[in-house]
Short mmCIF file of N, CA and C and ligand atoms in Angstrom, two decimals:
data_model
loop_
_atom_site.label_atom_id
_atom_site.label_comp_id
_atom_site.label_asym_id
_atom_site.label_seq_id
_atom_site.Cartn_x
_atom_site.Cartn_y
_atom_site.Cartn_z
N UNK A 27 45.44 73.68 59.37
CA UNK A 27 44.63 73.56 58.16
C UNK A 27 45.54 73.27 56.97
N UNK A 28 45.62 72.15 56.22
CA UNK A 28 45.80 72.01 55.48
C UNK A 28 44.82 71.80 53.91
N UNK A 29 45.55 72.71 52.74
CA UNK A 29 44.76 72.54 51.45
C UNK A 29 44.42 70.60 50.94
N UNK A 30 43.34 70.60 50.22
CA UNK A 30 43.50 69.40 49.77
C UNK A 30 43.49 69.54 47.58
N UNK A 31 44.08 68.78 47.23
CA UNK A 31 44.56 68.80 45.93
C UNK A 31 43.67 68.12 45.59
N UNK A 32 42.74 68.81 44.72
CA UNK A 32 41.84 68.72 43.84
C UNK A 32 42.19 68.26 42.59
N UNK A 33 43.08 68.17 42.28
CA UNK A 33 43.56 68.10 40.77
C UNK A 33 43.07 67.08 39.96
N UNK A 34 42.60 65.93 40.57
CA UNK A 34 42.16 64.82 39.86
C UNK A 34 40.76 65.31 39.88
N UNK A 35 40.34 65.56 40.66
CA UNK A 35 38.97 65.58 40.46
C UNK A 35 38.18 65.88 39.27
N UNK A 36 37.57 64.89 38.54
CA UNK A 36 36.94 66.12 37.14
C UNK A 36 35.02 66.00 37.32
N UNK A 37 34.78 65.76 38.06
CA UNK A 37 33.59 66.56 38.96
C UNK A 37 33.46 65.72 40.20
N UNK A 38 32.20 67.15 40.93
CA UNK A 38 32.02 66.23 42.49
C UNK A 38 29.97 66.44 42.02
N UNK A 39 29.50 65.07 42.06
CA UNK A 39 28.28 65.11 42.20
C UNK A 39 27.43 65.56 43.54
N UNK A 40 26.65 66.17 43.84
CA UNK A 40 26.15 66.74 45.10
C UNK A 40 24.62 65.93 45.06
N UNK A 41 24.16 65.07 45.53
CA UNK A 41 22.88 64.52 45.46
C UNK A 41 22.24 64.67 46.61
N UNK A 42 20.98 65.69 46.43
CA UNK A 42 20.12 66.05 47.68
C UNK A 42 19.00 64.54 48.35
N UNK A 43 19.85 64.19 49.38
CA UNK A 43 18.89 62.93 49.90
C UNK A 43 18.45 63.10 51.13
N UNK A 44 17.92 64.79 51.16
CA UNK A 44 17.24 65.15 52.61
C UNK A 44 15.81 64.85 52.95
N UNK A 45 15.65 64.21 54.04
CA UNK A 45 13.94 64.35 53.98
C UNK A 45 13.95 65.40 55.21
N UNK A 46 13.00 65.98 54.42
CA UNK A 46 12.18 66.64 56.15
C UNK A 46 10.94 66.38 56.68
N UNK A 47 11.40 67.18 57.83
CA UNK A 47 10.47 66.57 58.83
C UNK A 47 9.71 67.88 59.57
N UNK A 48 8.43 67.36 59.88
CA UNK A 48 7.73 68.94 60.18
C UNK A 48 7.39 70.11 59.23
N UNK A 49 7.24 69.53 57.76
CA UNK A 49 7.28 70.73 56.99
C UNK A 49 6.07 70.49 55.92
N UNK A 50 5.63 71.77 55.08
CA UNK A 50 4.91 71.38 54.41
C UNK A 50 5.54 71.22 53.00
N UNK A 51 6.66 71.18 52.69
CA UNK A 51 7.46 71.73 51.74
C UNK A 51 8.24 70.11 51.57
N UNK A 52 7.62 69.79 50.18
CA UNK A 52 8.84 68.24 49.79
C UNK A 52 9.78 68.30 49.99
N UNK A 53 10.49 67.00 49.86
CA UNK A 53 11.40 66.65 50.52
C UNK A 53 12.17 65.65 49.59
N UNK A 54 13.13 65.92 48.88
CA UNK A 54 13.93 65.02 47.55
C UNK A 54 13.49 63.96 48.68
N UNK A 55 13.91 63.35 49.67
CA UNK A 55 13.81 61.56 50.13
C UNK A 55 12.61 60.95 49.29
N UNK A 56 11.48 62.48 49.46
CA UNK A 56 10.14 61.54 49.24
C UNK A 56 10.11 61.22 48.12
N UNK A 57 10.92 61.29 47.31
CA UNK A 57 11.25 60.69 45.59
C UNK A 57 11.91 59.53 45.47
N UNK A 58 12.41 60.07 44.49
CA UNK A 58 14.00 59.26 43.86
C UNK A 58 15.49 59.34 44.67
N UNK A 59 15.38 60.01 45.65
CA UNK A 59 16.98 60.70 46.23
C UNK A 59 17.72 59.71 46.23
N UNK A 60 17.26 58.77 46.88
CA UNK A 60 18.08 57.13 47.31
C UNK A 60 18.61 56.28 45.81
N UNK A 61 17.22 56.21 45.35
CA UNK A 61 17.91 55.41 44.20
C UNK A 61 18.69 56.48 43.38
N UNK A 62 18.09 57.34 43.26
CA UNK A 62 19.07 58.11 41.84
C UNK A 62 21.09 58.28 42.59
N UNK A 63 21.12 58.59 43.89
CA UNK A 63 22.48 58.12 44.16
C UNK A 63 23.10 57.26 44.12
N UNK A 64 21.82 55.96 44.27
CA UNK A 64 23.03 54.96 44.33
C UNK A 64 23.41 54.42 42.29
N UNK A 65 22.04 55.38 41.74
CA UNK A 65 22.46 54.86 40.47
C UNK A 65 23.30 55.05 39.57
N UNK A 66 23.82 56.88 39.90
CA UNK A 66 25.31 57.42 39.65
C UNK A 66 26.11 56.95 40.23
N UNK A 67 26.05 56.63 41.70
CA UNK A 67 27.53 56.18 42.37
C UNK A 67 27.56 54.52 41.45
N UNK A 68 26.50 54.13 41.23
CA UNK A 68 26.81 52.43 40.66
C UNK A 68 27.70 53.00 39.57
N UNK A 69 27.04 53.84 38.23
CA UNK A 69 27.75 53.64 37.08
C UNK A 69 29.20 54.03 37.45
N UNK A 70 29.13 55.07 38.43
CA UNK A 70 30.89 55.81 37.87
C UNK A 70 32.09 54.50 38.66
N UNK A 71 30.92 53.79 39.51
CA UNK A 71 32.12 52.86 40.28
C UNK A 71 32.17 51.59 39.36
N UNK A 72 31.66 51.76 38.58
CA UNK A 72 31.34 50.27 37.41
C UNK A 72 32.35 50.98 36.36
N UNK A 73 32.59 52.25 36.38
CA UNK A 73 33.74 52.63 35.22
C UNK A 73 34.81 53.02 36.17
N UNK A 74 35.00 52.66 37.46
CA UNK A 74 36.20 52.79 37.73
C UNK A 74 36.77 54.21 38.42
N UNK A 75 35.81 54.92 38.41
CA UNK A 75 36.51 56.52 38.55
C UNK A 75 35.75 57.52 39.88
N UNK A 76 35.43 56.17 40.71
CA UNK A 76 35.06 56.93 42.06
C UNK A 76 36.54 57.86 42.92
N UNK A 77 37.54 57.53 41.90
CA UNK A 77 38.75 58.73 42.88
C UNK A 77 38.49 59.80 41.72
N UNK A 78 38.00 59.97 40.71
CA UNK A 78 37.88 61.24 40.01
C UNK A 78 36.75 61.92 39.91
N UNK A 79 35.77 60.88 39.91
CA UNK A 79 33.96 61.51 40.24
C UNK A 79 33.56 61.50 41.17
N UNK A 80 33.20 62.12 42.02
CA UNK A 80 33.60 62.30 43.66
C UNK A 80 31.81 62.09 43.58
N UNK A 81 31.44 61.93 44.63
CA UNK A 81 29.49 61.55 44.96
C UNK A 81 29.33 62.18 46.32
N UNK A 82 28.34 62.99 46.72
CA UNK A 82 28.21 62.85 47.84
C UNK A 82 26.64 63.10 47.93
N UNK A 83 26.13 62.84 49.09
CA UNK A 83 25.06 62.57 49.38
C UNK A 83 24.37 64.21 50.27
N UNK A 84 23.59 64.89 49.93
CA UNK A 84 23.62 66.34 50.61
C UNK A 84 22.37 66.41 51.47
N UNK A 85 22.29 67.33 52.52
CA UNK A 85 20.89 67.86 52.75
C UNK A 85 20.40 68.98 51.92
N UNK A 86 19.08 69.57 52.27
CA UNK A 86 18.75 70.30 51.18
C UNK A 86 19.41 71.40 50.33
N UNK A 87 19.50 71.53 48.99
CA UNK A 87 20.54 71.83 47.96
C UNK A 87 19.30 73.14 47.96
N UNK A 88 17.88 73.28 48.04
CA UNK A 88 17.07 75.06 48.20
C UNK A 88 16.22 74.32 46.93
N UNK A 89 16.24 73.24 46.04
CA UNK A 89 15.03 73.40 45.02
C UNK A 89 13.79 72.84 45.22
N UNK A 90 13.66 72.69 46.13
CA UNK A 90 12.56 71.21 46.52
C UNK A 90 11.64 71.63 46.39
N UNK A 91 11.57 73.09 47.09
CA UNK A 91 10.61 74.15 47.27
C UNK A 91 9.71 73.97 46.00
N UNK A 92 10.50 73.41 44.77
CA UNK A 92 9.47 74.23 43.56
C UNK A 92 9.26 72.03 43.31
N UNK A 93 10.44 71.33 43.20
CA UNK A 93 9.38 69.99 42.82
C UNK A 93 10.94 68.72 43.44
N UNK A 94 11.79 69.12 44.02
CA UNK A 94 12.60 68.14 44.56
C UNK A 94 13.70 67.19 43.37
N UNK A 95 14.16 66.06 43.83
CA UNK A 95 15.17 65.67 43.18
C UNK A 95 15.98 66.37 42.71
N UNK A 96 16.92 66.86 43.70
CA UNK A 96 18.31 67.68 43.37
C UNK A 96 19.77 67.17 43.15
N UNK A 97 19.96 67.18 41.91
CA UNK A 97 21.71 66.81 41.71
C UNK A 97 22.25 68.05 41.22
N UNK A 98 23.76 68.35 41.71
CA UNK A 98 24.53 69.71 41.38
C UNK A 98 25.87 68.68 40.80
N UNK A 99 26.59 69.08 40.17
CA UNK A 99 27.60 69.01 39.41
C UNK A 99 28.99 70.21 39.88
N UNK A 100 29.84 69.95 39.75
CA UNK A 100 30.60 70.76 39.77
C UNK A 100 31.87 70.51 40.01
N UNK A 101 33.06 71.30 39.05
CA UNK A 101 33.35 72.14 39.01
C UNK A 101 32.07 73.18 37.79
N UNK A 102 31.29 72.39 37.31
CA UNK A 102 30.45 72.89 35.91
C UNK A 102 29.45 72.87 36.09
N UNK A 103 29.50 73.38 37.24
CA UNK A 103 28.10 74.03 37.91
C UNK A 103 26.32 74.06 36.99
N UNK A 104 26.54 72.35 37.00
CA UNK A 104 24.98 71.83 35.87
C UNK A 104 24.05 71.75 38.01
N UNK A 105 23.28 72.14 37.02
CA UNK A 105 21.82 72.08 38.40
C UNK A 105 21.08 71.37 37.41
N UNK A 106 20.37 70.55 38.15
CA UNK A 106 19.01 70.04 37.75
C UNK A 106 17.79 69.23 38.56
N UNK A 107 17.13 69.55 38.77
CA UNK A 107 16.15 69.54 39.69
C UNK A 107 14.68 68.73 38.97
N UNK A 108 13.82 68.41 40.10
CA UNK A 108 12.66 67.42 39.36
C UNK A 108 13.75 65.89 38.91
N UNK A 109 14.55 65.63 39.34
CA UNK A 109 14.90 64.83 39.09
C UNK A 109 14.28 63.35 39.17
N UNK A 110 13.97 62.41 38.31
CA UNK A 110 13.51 61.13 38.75
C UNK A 110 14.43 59.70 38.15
N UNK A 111 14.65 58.98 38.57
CA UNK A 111 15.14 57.58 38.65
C UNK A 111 15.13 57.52 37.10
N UNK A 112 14.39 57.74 36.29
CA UNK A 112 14.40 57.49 34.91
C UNK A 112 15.31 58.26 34.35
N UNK A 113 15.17 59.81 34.76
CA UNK A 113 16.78 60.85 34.37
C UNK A 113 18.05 60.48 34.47
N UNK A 114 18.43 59.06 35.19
CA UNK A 114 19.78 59.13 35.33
C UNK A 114 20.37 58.66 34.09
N UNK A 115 19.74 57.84 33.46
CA UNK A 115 20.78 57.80 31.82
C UNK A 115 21.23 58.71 31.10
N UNK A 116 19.82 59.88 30.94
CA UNK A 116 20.26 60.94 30.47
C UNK A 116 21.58 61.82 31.12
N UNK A 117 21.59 62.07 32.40
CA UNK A 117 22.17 62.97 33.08
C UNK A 117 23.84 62.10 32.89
N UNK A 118 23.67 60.48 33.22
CA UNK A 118 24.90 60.13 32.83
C UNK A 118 25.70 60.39 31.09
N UNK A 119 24.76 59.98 30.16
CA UNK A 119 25.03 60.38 29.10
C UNK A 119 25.65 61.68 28.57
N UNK A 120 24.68 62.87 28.87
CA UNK A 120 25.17 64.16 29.00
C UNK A 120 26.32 64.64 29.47
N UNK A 121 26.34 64.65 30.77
CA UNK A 121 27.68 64.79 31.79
C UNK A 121 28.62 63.80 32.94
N UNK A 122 27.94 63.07 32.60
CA UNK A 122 29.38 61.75 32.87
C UNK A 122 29.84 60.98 32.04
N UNK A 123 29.09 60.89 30.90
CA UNK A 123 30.08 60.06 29.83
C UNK A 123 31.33 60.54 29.53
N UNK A 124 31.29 62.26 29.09
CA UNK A 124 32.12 62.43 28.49
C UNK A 124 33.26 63.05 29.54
N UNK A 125 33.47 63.03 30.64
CA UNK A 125 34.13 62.61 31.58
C UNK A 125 34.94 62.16 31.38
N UNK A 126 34.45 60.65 30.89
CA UNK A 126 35.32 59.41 30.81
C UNK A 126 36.80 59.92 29.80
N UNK A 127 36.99 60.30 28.78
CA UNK A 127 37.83 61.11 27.35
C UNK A 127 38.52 61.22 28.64
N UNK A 128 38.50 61.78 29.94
CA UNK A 128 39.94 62.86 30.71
C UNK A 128 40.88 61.84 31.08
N UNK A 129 40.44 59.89 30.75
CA UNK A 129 41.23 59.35 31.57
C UNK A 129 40.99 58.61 32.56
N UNK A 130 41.87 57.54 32.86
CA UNK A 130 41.49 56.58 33.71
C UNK A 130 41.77 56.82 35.12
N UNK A 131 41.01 56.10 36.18
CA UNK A 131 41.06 56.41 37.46
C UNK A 131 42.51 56.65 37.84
N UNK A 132 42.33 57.62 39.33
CA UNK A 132 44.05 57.84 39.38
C UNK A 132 43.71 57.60 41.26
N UNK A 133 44.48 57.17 42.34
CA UNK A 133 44.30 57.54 43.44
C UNK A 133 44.55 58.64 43.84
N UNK A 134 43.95 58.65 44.56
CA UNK A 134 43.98 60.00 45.43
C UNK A 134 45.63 59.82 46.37
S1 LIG V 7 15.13 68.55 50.07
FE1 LIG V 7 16.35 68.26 48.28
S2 LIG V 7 16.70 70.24 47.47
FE2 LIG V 7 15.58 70.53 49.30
#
């Protein structure tokens, strides 16, 4: 086991793009999940900083239960849920713009 060096990282987006199956309980897919990932992963790779804004694509993150579209943030642990395709400017504005101030992409 080796550690991995986080150090660049200045967040990892968590985007819930689970559907389920067999349930009575939504399912982020049945939304926005798809587009709203690929619409963060577009901007941060259009500014360059997919080795510092990390994306990943999740199964269920537990909010769906109440209305779905789940993105987590973190190290700055922002939740926000109900998410729709129209939120991503805001959510970029808010907490990925100012991101950008830490600096330009670095490799991993
Ligand atoms: S299916 Fe997305 S939070 Fe549960």
């Amino acid at each position: 086991m080796k550690p991995v060096d986080t150090s660049f990282c200045l967040a990892h987006l968590l985007v819930c793009v689970n559907q389920r199956h067999k349930s009575a309980l939504p399912s982020c897919a049945s939304g926005d999940a798809e587009a709203i990932y690929q619409k963060l992963r577009g901007w941060i790779e259009a500014h360059g900083m997919l080795s510092r804004i990390w994306i990943t694509r999740t199964e269920c993150l537990g909010w769906c239960h109440v209305d779905g579209g789940t993105v987590a943030i973190y190290p700055q642990n922002i939740w926000v849920r109900a998410m729709t395709l129209d939120d991503c400017d805001a959510l970029i504005e808010e907490h990925l713009q100012p991101l950008l101030s830490h600096g330009r992409p670095r490799k991993p």
